[in-house]
Amino acid sequence: MASLANVHLGTPFLPSPASLRGRSAACGVGGVAPRRAPRIQAKIREIFMPALSSTMTEGKIVSWAKAEGDKLAKGESVVVVESDKADMDVETFYDGYLAAIMVEEGAVAAVGSAIALLAETEDEIPLAKSQAASSSATMASDGPAASRPVADTAAPPSPLETAPEALSSSPPSSNFSPVAASSAHPASEGGQRTIATPYAKKLAKDLKVELGSVAGSGPMGRIVAKDVEVAAAATAAAPVSTAPPKSVSNSSAVKAPASPAIQLGTVVPFTTMQGAVSKNMVESLSVPTFRVGYTITTNALDDLYKKIKSKGVTMTALLAKATAMALMKHPIVNSSCRDGKSFTYNSSINIAVAVAIDGGLITPVLQDADKVDIYSLSRKWKELVDKARAKQLQSHEYNTGTFTLSNLGMFGVDRFDAILPPGTGAIMAVGASQSTVVATKDGRIGVKSQMQVNVTADHRVIYGADLAAFLQTLAKIIEDPKELTL
């Protein structure tokens, strides 16, 4: 589950009109106010767009889990929001009624702006609706709205996809009190969001049930555990003779989302994640970088991998561990410059590894990679990849990297350059290990497995000699990798 997003706007409750009457009109004979029965003020709170990551400036409403007028309990999910890195449930910290939805599904809203109103009692719902209508009218007359729906088109791509543009949000109304929100992640499958509870997603994985083919019975069609169990039972009960057609059908269902989404000649707006990637890549152009390449022999590393692969060790974890050990001896390569006036020797070695996911790119972080043994590091990496592909990463699991790895070797790419992520000092691009004819030390011809690595670095802090020394150390560790398993 994701961490809670506890954000407060600090606006007061909306008082009932009766409580606004002047005290002077209530005074009796002799200027003494008569006793009056205490009045209960109406409590209408905002449900606002929370900041689900440090880079999030706006969020998109994926779906409302509740309808207007529904009763809510503290901690209950209200809405699913898409941030620049993940999809999250937004929960209320108060009991009450969902009185008015101010931002519809498929629309975006600036962080901190109201997306709905929560009334404490059912009697206050009309007042909240009136206030929501008044607020919407005010924003429409004063300037650009804080939220915008997706334009309707005849093309079949998902209506949730919107173009990331600058949003000017109106100041929070002083008539509301904010509802603190917490966040947790729904499932995401095959490019089309399939909303499911975390347990349902885990159960589907265990039972080998395709979530895209399951009909949800929860709020707004959300898939719950019993839906997965029913689908699994139906699959098990299917006649053997129908198995081949079903297999073909399932295969088509998995591939189906990709084909109709592509229409040649159409303009496709960025998703929220693509917008965030674009912003970061443009920002990286302001950093003066340079590149250094190095060839490393991998025979010993390949042999080690074959020996310990059965224990769950991954090549990615081995490369991350080797990189972290080299960074221990060259802390300048693990440093970062953010303001152009100073740089920081980072106290931790956190290896971020680029992972391509449906609709974007994200860099899960192996924290303290130099201190964690290779077996634990491999288990952690598998966990991070699963969470990344399900868009379930928490913010500290993708934005705390101090050095980045990008590996395209598994695709047969022999060499490439990587773009430096903002806020870091260096990124290393790893190519495929290939059999290469080389001259041995005794002057003979031999064949060795070699890979090419290219490091892109921030030249304001890291110089050519620094990278050369780091790469020499890395090569020694990889070519004699016995320390990787200690």
PDB file of N, CA, C and O in Angstrom, residues 380-410:
ATOM      1  N   LYS A 380      14.538  -7.627  -3.365  1.00  0.00           N
ATOM      2  CA  LYS A 380      13.996  -6.266  -3.347  1.00  0.00           C
ATOM      3  C   LYS A 380      13.754  -5.767  -4.771  1.00  0.00           C
ATOM      4  O   LYS A 380      12.739  -5.111  -5.037  1.00  0.00           O
ATOM      5  N   TRP A 381      14.660  -6.116  -5.676  1.00  0.00           N
ATOM      6  CA  TRP A 381      14.506  -5.646  -7.046  1.00  0.00           C
ATOM      7  C   TRP A 381      13.258  -6.239  -7.701  1.00  0.00           C
ATOM      8  O   TRP A 381      12.498  -5.547  -8.368  1.00  0.00           O
ATOM      9  N   LYS A 382      13.031  -7.521  -7.504  1.00  0.00           N
ATOM     10  CA  LYS A 382      11.840  -8.161  -8.062  1.00  0.00           C
ATOM     11  C   LYS A 382      10.572  -7.512  -7.503  1.00  0.00           C
ATOM     12  O   LYS A 382       9.598  -7.301  -8.227  1.00  0.00           O
ATOM     13  N   GLU A 383      10.588  -7.197  -6.216  1.00  0.00           N
ATOM     14  CA  GLU A 383       9.437  -6.542  -5.590  1.00  0.00           C
ATOM     15  C   GLU A 383       9.197  -5.167  -6.194  1.00  0.00           C
ATOM     16  O   GLU A 383       8.054  -4.789  -6.492  1.00  0.00           O
ATOM     17  N   LEU A 384      10.274  -4.408  -6.408  1.00  0.00           N
ATOM     18  CA  LEU A 384      10.145  -3.066  -6.976  1.00  0.00           C
ATOM     19  C   LEU A 384       9.618  -3.109  -8.409  1.00  0.00           C
ATOM     20  O   LEU A 384       8.796  -2.272  -8.800  1.00  0.00           O
ATOM     21  N   VAL A 385      10.080  -4.068  -9.195  1.00  0.00           N
ATOM     22  CA  VAL A 385       9.626  -4.173 -10.590  1.00  0.00           C
ATOM     23  C   VAL A 385       8.138  -4.491 -10.633  1.00  0.00           C
ATOM     24  O   VAL A 385       7.377  -3.905 -11.428  1.00  0.00           O
ATOM     25  N   ASP A 386       7.700  -5.424  -9.787  1.00  0.00           N
ATOM     26  CA  ASP A 386       6.271  -5.761  -9.746  1.00  0.00           C
ATOM     27  C   ASP A 386       5.436  -4.548  -9.371  1.00  0.00           C
ATOM     28  O   ASP A 386       4.384  -4.280  -9.972  1.00  0.00           O
ATOM     29  N   LYS A 387       5.890  -3.791  -8.388  1.00  0.00           N
ATOM     30  CA  LYS A 387       5.154  -2.610  -7.953  1.00  0.00           C
ATOM     31  C   LYS A 387       5.175  -1.527  -9.021  1.00  0.00           C
ATOM     32  O   LYS A 387       4.187  -0.809  -9.211  1.00  0.00           O
ATOM     33  N   ALA A 388       6.287  -1.397  -9.721  1.00  0.00           N
ATOM     34  CA  ALA A 388       6.392  -0.372 -10.770  1.00  0.00           C
ATOM     35  C   ALA A 388       5.427  -0.655 -11.903  1.00  0.00           C
ATOM     36  O   ALA A 388       4.742   0.250 -12.395  1.00  0.00           O
ATOM     37  N   ARG A 389       5.325  -1.911 -12.326  1.00  0.00           N
ATOM     38  CA  ARG A 389       4.456  -2.255 -13.438  1.00  0.00           C
ATOM     39  C   ARG A 389       2.983  -2.203 -13.052  1.00  0.00           C
ATOM     40  O   ARG A 389       2.121  -2.079 -13.917  1.00  0.00           O
ATOM     41  N   ALA A 390       2.710  -2.299 -11.755  1.00  0.00           N
ATOM     42  CA  ALA A 390       1.338  -2.152 -11.282  1.00  0.00           C
ATOM     43  C   ALA A 390       1.060  -0.718 -10.830  1.00  0.00           C
ATOM     44  O   ALA A 390      -0.005  -0.430 -10.303  1.00  0.00           O
ATOM     45  N   LYS A 391       2.036   0.184 -11.045  1.00  0.00           N
ATOM     46  CA  LYS A 391       1.931   1.589 -10.641  1.00  0.00           C
ATOM     47  C   LYS A 391       1.627   1.691  -9.148  1.00  0.00           C
ATOM     48  O   LYS A 391       0.769   2.457  -8.714  1.00  0.00           O
ATOM     49  N   GLN A 392       2.362   0.925  -8.342  1.00  0.00           N
ATOM     50  CA  GLN A 392       2.152   0.899  -6.909  1.00  0.00           C
ATOM     51  C   GLN A 392       3.357   1.395  -6.117  1.00  0.00           C
ATOM     52  O   GLN A 392       3.405   1.249  -4.901  1.00  0.00           O
ATOM     53  N   LEU A 393       4.355   1.957  -6.787  1.00  0.00           N
ATOM     54  CA  LEU A 393       5.538   2.438  -6.077  1.00  0.00           C
ATOM     55  C   LEU A 393       5.207   3.635  -5.190  1.00  0.00           C
ATOM     56  O   LEU A 393       4.478   4.538  -5.595  1.00  0.00           O
ATOM     57  N   GLN A 394       5.767   3.635  -3.985  1.00  0.00           N
ATOM     58  CA  GLN A 394       5.674   4.803  -3.128  1.00  0.00           C
ATOM     59  C   GLN A 394       6.756   5.798  -3.547  1.00  0.00           C
ATOM     60  O   GLN A 394       7.753   5.431  -4.182  1.00  0.00           O
ATOM     61  N   SER A 395       6.572   7.056  -3.183  1.00  0.00           N
ATOM     62  CA  SER A 395       7.460   8.102  -3.696  1.00  0.00           C
ATOM     63  C   SER A 395       8.925   7.860  -3.352  1.00  0.00           C
ATOM     64  O   SER A 395       9.814   8.108  -4.172  1.00  0.00           O
ATOM     65  N   HIS A 396       9.219   7.362  -2.138  1.00  0.00           N
ATOM     66  CA  HIS A 396      10.617   7.153  -1.763  1.00  0.00           C
ATOM     67  C   HIS A 396      11.238   5.979  -2.514  1.00  0.00           C
ATOM     68  O   HIS A 396      12.457   5.798  -2.483  1.00  0.00           O
ATOM     69  N   GLU A 397      10.417   5.215  -3.210  1.00  0.00           N
ATOM     70  CA  GLU A 397      10.929   4.070  -3.954  1.00  0.00           C
ATOM     71  C   GLU A 397      11.302   4.419  -5.389  1.00  0.00           C
ATOM     72  O   GLU A 397      11.803   3.559  -6.116  1.00  0.00           O
ATOM     73  N   TYR A 398      11.089   5.669  -5.802  1.00  0.00           N
ATOM     74  CA  TYR A 398      11.482   6.041  -7.160  1.00  0.00           C
ATOM     75  C   TYR A 398      12.118   7.420  -7.265  1.00  0.00           C
ATOM     76  O   TYR A 398      12.613   7.780  -8.337  1.00  0.00           O
ATOM     77  N   ASN A 399      12.173   8.197  -6.200  1.00  0.00           N
ATOM     78  CA  ASN A 399      12.741   9.543  -6.333  1.00  0.00           C
ATOM     79  C   ASN A 399      13.939   9.803  -5.419  1.00  0.00           C
ATOM     80  O   ASN A 399      14.304  10.948  -5.199  1.00  0.00           O
ATOM     81  N   THR A 400      14.566   8.737  -4.896  1.00  0.00           N
ATOM     82  CA  THR A 400      15.692   8.922  -3.971  1.00  0.00           C
ATOM     83  C   THR A 400      17.009   8.414  -4.553  1.00  0.00           C
ATOM     84  O   THR A 400      17.987   8.252  -3.820  1.00  0.00           O
ATOM     85  N   GLY A 401      17.057   8.161  -5.847  1.00  0.00           N
ATOM     86  CA  GLY A 401      18.271   7.646  -6.458  1.00  0.00           C
ATOM     87  C   GLY A 401      19.396   8.663  -6.461  1.00  0.00           C
ATOM     88  O   GLY A 401      19.187   9.862  -6.641  1.00  0.00           O
ATOM     89  N   THR A 402      20.639   8.185  -6.251  1.00  0.00           N
ATOM     90  CA  THR A 402      21.825   9.045  -6.308  1.00  0.00           C
ATOM     91  C   THR A 402      22.685   8.729  -7.527  1.00  0.00           C
ATOM     92  O   THR A 402      23.543   9.521  -7.909  1.00  0.00           O
ATOM     93  N   PHE A 403      22.463   7.557  -8.133  1.00  0.00           N
ATOM     94  CA  PHE A 403      23.173   7.144  -9.345  1.00  0.00           C
ATOM     95  C   PHE A 403      22.222   6.230 -10.107  1.00  0.00           C
ATOM     96  O   PHE A 403      21.520   5.424  -9.501  1.00  0.00           O
ATOM     97  N   THR A 404      22.210   6.365 -11.440  1.00  0.00           N
ATOM     98  CA  THR A 404      21.216   5.631 -12.229  1.00  0.00           C
ATOM     99  C   THR A 404      21.871   4.645 -13.198  1.00  0.00           C
ATOM    100  O   THR A 404      22.902   4.955 -13.802  1.00  0.00           O
ATOM    101  N   LEU A 405      21.242   3.468 -13.320  1.00  0.00           N
ATOM    102  CA  LEU A 405      21.626   2.474 -14.322  1.00  0.00           C
ATOM    103  C   LEU A 405      20.531   2.367 -15.367  1.00  0.00           C
ATOM    104  O   LEU A 405      19.348   2.345 -15.026  1.00  0.00           O
ATOM    105  N   SER A 406      20.927   2.281 -16.627  1.00  0.00           N
ATOM    106  CA  SER A 406      19.978   2.015 -17.709  1.00  0.00           C
ATOM    107  C   SER A 406      20.551   0.872 -18.527  1.00  0.00           C
ATOM    108  O   SER A 406      21.626   0.995 -19.121  1.00  0.00           O
ATOM    109  N   ASN A 407      19.870  -0.263 -18.531  1.00  0.00           N
ATOM    110  CA  ASN A 407      20.390  -1.479 -19.154  1.00  0.00           C
ATOM    111  C   ASN A 407      19.509  -1.905 -20.330  1.00  0.00           C
ATOM    112  O   ASN A 407      18.351  -2.271 -20.141  1.00  0.00           O
ATOM    113  N   LEU A 408      20.050  -1.837 -21.533  1.00  0.00           N
ATOM    114  CA  LEU A 408      19.359  -2.315 -22.726  1.00  0.00           C
ATOM    115  C   LEU A 408      20.037  -3.563 -23.284  1.00  0.00           C
ATOM    116  O   LEU A 408      19.745  -3.990 -24.398  1.00  0.00           O
ATOM    117  N   GLY A 409      20.962  -4.125 -22.486  1.00  0.00           N
ATOM    118  CA  GLY A 409      21.690  -5.296 -22.942  1.00  0.00           C
ATOM    119  C   GLY A 409      20.802  -6.487 -23.218  1.00  0.00           C
ATOM    120  O   GLY A 409      21.068  -7.273 -24.135  1.00  0.00           O
ATOM    121  N   MET A 410      19.698  -6.620 -22.452  1.00  0.00           N
ATOM    122  CA  MET A 410      18.807  -7.775 -22.663  1.00  0.00           C
ATOM    123  C   MET A 410      18.089  -7.721 -24.004  1.00  0.00           C
ATOM    124  O   MET A 410      17.530  -8.704 -24.456  1.00  0.00           O
TER     125      MET A 410
END
